XYZ file of C-alpha atoms in Angstrom:
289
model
C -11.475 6.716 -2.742
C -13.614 9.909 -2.169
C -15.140 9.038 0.931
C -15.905 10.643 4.229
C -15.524 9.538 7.986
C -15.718 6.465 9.645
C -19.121 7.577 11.290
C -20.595 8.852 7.730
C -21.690 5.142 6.642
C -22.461 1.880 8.649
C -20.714 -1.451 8.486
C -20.770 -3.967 5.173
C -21.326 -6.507 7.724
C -21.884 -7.486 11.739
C -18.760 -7.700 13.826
C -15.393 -6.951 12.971
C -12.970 -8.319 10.136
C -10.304 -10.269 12.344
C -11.651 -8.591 15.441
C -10.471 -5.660 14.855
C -11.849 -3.744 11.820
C -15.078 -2.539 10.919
C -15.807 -2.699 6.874
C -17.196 1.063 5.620
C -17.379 0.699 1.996
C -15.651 -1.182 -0.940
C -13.271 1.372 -2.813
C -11.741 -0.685 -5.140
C -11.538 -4.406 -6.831
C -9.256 -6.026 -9.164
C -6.828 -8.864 -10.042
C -5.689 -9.334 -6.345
C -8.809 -9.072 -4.751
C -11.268 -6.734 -2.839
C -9.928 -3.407 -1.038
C -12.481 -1.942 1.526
C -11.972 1.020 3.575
C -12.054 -0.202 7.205
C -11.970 1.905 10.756
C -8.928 -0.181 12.707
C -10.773 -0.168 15.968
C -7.554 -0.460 17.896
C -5.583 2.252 16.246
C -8.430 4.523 16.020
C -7.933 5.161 12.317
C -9.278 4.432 8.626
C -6.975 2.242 6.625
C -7.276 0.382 3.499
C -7.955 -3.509 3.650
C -7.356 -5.777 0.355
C -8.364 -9.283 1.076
C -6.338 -11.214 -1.206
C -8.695 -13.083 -3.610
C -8.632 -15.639 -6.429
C -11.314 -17.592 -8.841
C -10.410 -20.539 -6.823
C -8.439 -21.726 -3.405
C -5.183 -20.286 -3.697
C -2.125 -22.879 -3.174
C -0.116 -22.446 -0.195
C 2.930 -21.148 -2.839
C 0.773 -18.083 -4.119
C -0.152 -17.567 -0.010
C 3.761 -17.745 1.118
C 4.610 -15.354 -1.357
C 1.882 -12.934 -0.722
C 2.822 -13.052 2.923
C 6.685 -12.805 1.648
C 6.129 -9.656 -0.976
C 4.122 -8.154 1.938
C 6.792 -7.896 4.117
C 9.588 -7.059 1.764
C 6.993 -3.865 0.581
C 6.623 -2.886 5.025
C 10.545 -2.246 4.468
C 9.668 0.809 2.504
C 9.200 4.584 4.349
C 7.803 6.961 1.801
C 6.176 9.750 1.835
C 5.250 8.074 -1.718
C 4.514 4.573 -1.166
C 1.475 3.787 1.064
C 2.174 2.464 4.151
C 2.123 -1.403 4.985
C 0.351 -2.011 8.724
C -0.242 -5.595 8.884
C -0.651 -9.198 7.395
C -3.176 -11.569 8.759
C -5.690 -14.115 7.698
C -9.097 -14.222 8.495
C -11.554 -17.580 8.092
C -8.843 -18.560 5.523
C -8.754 -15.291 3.159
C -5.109 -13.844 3.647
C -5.038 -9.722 3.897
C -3.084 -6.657 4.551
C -4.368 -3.194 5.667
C -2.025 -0.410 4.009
C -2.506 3.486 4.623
C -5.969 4.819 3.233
C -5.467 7.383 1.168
C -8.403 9.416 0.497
C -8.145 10.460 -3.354
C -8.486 8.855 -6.481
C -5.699 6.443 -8.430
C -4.555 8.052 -11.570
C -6.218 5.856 -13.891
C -9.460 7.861 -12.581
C -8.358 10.802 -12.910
C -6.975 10.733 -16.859
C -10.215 9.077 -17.606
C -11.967 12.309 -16.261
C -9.319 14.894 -17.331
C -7.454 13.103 -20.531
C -4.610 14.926 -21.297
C -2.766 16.713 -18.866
C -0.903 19.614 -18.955
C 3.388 18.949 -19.430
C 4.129 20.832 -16.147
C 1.313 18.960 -14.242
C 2.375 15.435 -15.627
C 5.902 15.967 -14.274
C 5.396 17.111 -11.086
C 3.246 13.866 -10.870
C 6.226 12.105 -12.413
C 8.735 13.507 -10.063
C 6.676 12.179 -7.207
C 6.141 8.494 -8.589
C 10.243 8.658 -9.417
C 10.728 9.564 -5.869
C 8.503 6.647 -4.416
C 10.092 4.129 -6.977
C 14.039 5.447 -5.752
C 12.784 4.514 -2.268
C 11.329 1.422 -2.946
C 14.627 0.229 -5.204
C 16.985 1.313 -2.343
C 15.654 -1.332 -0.396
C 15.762 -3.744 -2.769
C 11.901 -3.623 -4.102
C 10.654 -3.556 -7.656
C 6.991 -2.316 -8.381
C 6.704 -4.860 -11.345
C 2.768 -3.501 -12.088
C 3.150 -0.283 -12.077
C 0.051 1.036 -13.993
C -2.311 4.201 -13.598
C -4.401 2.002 -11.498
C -1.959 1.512 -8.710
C -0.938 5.432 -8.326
C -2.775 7.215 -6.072
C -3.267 11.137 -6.088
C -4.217 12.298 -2.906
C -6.904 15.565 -2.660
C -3.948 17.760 -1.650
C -2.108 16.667 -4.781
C 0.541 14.091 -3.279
C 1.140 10.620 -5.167
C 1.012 7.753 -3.614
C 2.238 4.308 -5.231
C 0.337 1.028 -3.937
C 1.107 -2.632 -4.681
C 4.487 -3.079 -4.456
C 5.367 -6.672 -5.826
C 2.244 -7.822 -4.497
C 0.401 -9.242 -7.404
C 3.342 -12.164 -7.744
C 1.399 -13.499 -5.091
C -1.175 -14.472 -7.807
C 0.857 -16.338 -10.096
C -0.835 -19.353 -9.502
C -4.381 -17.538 -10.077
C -6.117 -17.095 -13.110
C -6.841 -13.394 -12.857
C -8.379 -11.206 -15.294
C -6.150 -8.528 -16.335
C -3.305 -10.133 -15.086
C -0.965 -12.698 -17.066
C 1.644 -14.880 -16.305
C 5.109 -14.705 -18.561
C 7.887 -16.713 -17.044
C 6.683 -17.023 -13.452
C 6.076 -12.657 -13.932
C 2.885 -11.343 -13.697
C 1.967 -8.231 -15.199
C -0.609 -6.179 -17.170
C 0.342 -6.633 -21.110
C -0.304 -3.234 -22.201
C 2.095 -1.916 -19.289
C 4.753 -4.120 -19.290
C 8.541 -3.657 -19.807
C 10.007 -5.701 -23.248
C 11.929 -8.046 -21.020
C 9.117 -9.069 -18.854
C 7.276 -10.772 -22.114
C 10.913 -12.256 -23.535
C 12.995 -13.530 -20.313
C 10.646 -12.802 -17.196
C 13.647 -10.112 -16.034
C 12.451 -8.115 -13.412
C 14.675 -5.137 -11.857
C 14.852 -1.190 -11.023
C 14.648 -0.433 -14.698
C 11.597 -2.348 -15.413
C 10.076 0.237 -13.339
C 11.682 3.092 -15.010
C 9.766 2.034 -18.363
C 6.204 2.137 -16.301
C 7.549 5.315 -15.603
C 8.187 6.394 -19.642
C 4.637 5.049 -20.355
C 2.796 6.834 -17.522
C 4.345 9.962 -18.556
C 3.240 9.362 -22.240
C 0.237 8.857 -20.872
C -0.622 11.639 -19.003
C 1.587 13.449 -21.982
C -0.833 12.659 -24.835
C -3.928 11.559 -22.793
C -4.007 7.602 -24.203
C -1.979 4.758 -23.516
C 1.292 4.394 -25.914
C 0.122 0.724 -26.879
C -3.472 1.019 -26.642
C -3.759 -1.991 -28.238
C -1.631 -3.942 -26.744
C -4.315 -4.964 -24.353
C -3.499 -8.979 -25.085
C 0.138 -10.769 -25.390
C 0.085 -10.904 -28.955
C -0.195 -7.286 -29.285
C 2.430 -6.691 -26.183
C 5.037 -9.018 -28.429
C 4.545 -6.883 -31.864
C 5.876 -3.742 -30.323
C 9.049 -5.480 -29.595
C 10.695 -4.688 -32.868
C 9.077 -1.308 -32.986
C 11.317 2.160 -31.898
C 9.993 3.589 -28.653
C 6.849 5.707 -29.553
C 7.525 9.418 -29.346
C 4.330 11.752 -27.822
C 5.161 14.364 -29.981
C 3.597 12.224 -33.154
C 0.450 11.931 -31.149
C 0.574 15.422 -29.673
C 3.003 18.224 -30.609
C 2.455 20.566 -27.893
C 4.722 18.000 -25.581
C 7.859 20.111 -25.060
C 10.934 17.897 -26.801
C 12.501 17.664 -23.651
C 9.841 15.465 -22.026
C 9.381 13.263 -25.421
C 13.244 12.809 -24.876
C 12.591 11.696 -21.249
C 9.826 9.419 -22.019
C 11.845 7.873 -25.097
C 14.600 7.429 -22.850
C 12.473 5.251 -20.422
C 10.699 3.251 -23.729
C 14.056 1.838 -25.197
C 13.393 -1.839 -25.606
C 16.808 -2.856 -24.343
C 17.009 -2.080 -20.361
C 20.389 -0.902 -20.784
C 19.451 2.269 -23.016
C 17.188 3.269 -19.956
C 18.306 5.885 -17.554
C 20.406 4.323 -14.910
C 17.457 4.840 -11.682
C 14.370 6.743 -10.651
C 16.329 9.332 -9.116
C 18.222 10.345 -12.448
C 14.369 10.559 -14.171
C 13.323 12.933 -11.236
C 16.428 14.989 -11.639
C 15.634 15.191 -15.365
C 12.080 16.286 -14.597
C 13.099 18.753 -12.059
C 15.682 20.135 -14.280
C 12.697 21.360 -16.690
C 10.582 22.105 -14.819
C 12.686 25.104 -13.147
C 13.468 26.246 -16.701
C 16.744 24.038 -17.616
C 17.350 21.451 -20.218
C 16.183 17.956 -19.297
C-alpha cells in the first residue's frame, strides 16, 4: 500500500465507481475480492475499496451476510481497526470503502525482514491486542486474523482489517479460504476449535494472536505445513509449539505468552486481548510477563 497522492496516477477506468469514486491503483487481491485505492470524490479523501468477489454469482445468503458483517465491523472505533465508511453495490458487485492506510500488511513486511526483534514483535502485538479488545467489546470476532490482514502503517501504527468479513464467502469457493462447519478460515491460521466444532469467540482471536507473535518471534509460521486441512487436523493432538525450539534468543517470557495463546483447549487461553497486552506491556518495561 506504498502509494502516493490521488493526483500521482490516473484512473483504472472512465467515470466513477458508484458515482462517486475514482479507481487509482489495485493494492491488494485475495479470497474476498479486489481492494483498489480510490479518491472519494465527495469526501475529498483516499480510501480503500474491496469489491466483494467470487468464482461465480454469489447467492443472496453470502450477499446478506456480507452486508450484515459489514455493519456489525462500522460498530468498531479504533485507533487499531480501519475504519468502515460505507456499503453499496455497484452494477451488481457488492463493496465497502474502509480507511486507506498507506503502509504495508504484515505478511509483507516478515517476508522482507524475517525475524523480528522480541521488543519490536510486542509492541506490534500490544497494538493488534488493543484493536482485537475493541473489536470484542462490541461483540466482534476477527475469525481470519492472519499477517495478511494487519496493517503497519509508515509511522509504525497497526491497523487490523477484515473484521468477520470473509463469512460473507461461505458459499464461495475461494482459494485460500475453507469452509469447516459454516466457518471460514485460513488452515494454517486457524484456532483448534474452528476445524473440530466451527466455535467461533474472543479467544479464537487470542490464538491468531499466539501464532502471529511466534511468527514474528522466530520469523516462520508455527505450522508451516499446515497449509491444507489434513495438516491443520494433525496438530490437534500435538502440545502448543514453543519458539524457543526454533529460536533460543526469544526471551522465556514471550515463549510463555505465545504458549499461553496456542493451548488447544480455549479455556487454557488467557481470558481477553487486554490481559495479552498487559502481559506484553509488563515486559516490555522490564517486569515479568
Amino acid at each position: 500500500m506504498n502509494v502516493g497522492g490521488p493526483s500521482e496516477s490516473r484512473p483504472l477506468e472512465k467515470g466513477l465507481f458508484a458515482e462517486r469514486y475514482a479507481l487509482r491503483r489495485v493494492i491488494g487481491r485475495g479470497g474476498m475480492g479486489t481492494v483498489y485505492q480510490a479518491w472519494d470524490e465527495l469526501c475529498g479523501q483516499s480510501v480503500a475499496l474491496k469489491v466483494l468477489e467470487a468464482t461465480g454469482p454469489l447467492s443472496p445468503v453470502a450477499q446478506e451476510r456480507f452486508r450484515r458483517e459489514a455493519k456489525l465491523a462500522r460498530r468498531i472505533c479504533h485507533l487499531n481497526v480501519a475504519r468502515v465508511f460505507e456499503l453499496g453495490s455497484h452494477e451488481g458487485r457488492s463493496f465497502l470503502t474502509m480507511e486507506f492506510v498507506e503502509g504495508e500488511d504484515l505478511r509483507t513486511l516478515l517476508a522482507r525482514e524475517g525475524v523480528l526483534s522480541p521488543v519490536r514483535a510486542a509492541r506490534l502485538a500490544v497494538e493488534v491486542c488493543s484493536g482485537l479488545g475493541a473489536a470484542h467489546q462490541a461483540s466482534v470476532a476477527h475469525r481470519d486474523l492472519k499477517p495478511a490482514n494487519v496493517l503497519v502503517e509508515r509511522g509504525g501504527r497497526v491497523v487490523l482489517t477484515d473484521f468477520g468479513i470473509a463469512r460473507a464467502l461461505e458459499d464461495s469457493n475461494e482459494e485460500g479460504l475453507t469452509r469447516i462447519h459454516g466457518v471460514v478460515g485460513t488452515p494454517q491460521y486457524m484456532a483448534p476449535e474452528q476445524l473440530t466444532e466451527g466455535k467461533v469467540d474472543a479467544r479464537t482471536d487470542l490464538y491468531a494472536v499466539g501464532l502471529l507473535l511466534f511468527e514474528m518471534l522466530v520469523g516462520q509460521p508455527a505450522f508451516a505445513q499446515a497449509t491444507s486441512l489434513k495438516a491443520a487436523f494433525e496438530r490437534l493432538s500435538a502440545p502448543p509449539p514453543d519458539p524457543r525450539n526454533h529460536h533460543r534468543d526469544v526471551p522465556p517470557e514471550l515463549a510463555r505468552v505465545v504458549r499461553q495463546c496456542l493451548s488447544v483447549s480455549p479455556s487454557g487461553r488467557p481470558s481477553d486481548a487486554r490481559e495479552v497486552a498487559r502481559a506484553l506491556e509488563t515486559w516490555l518495561t522490564g517486569g515479568s510477563a
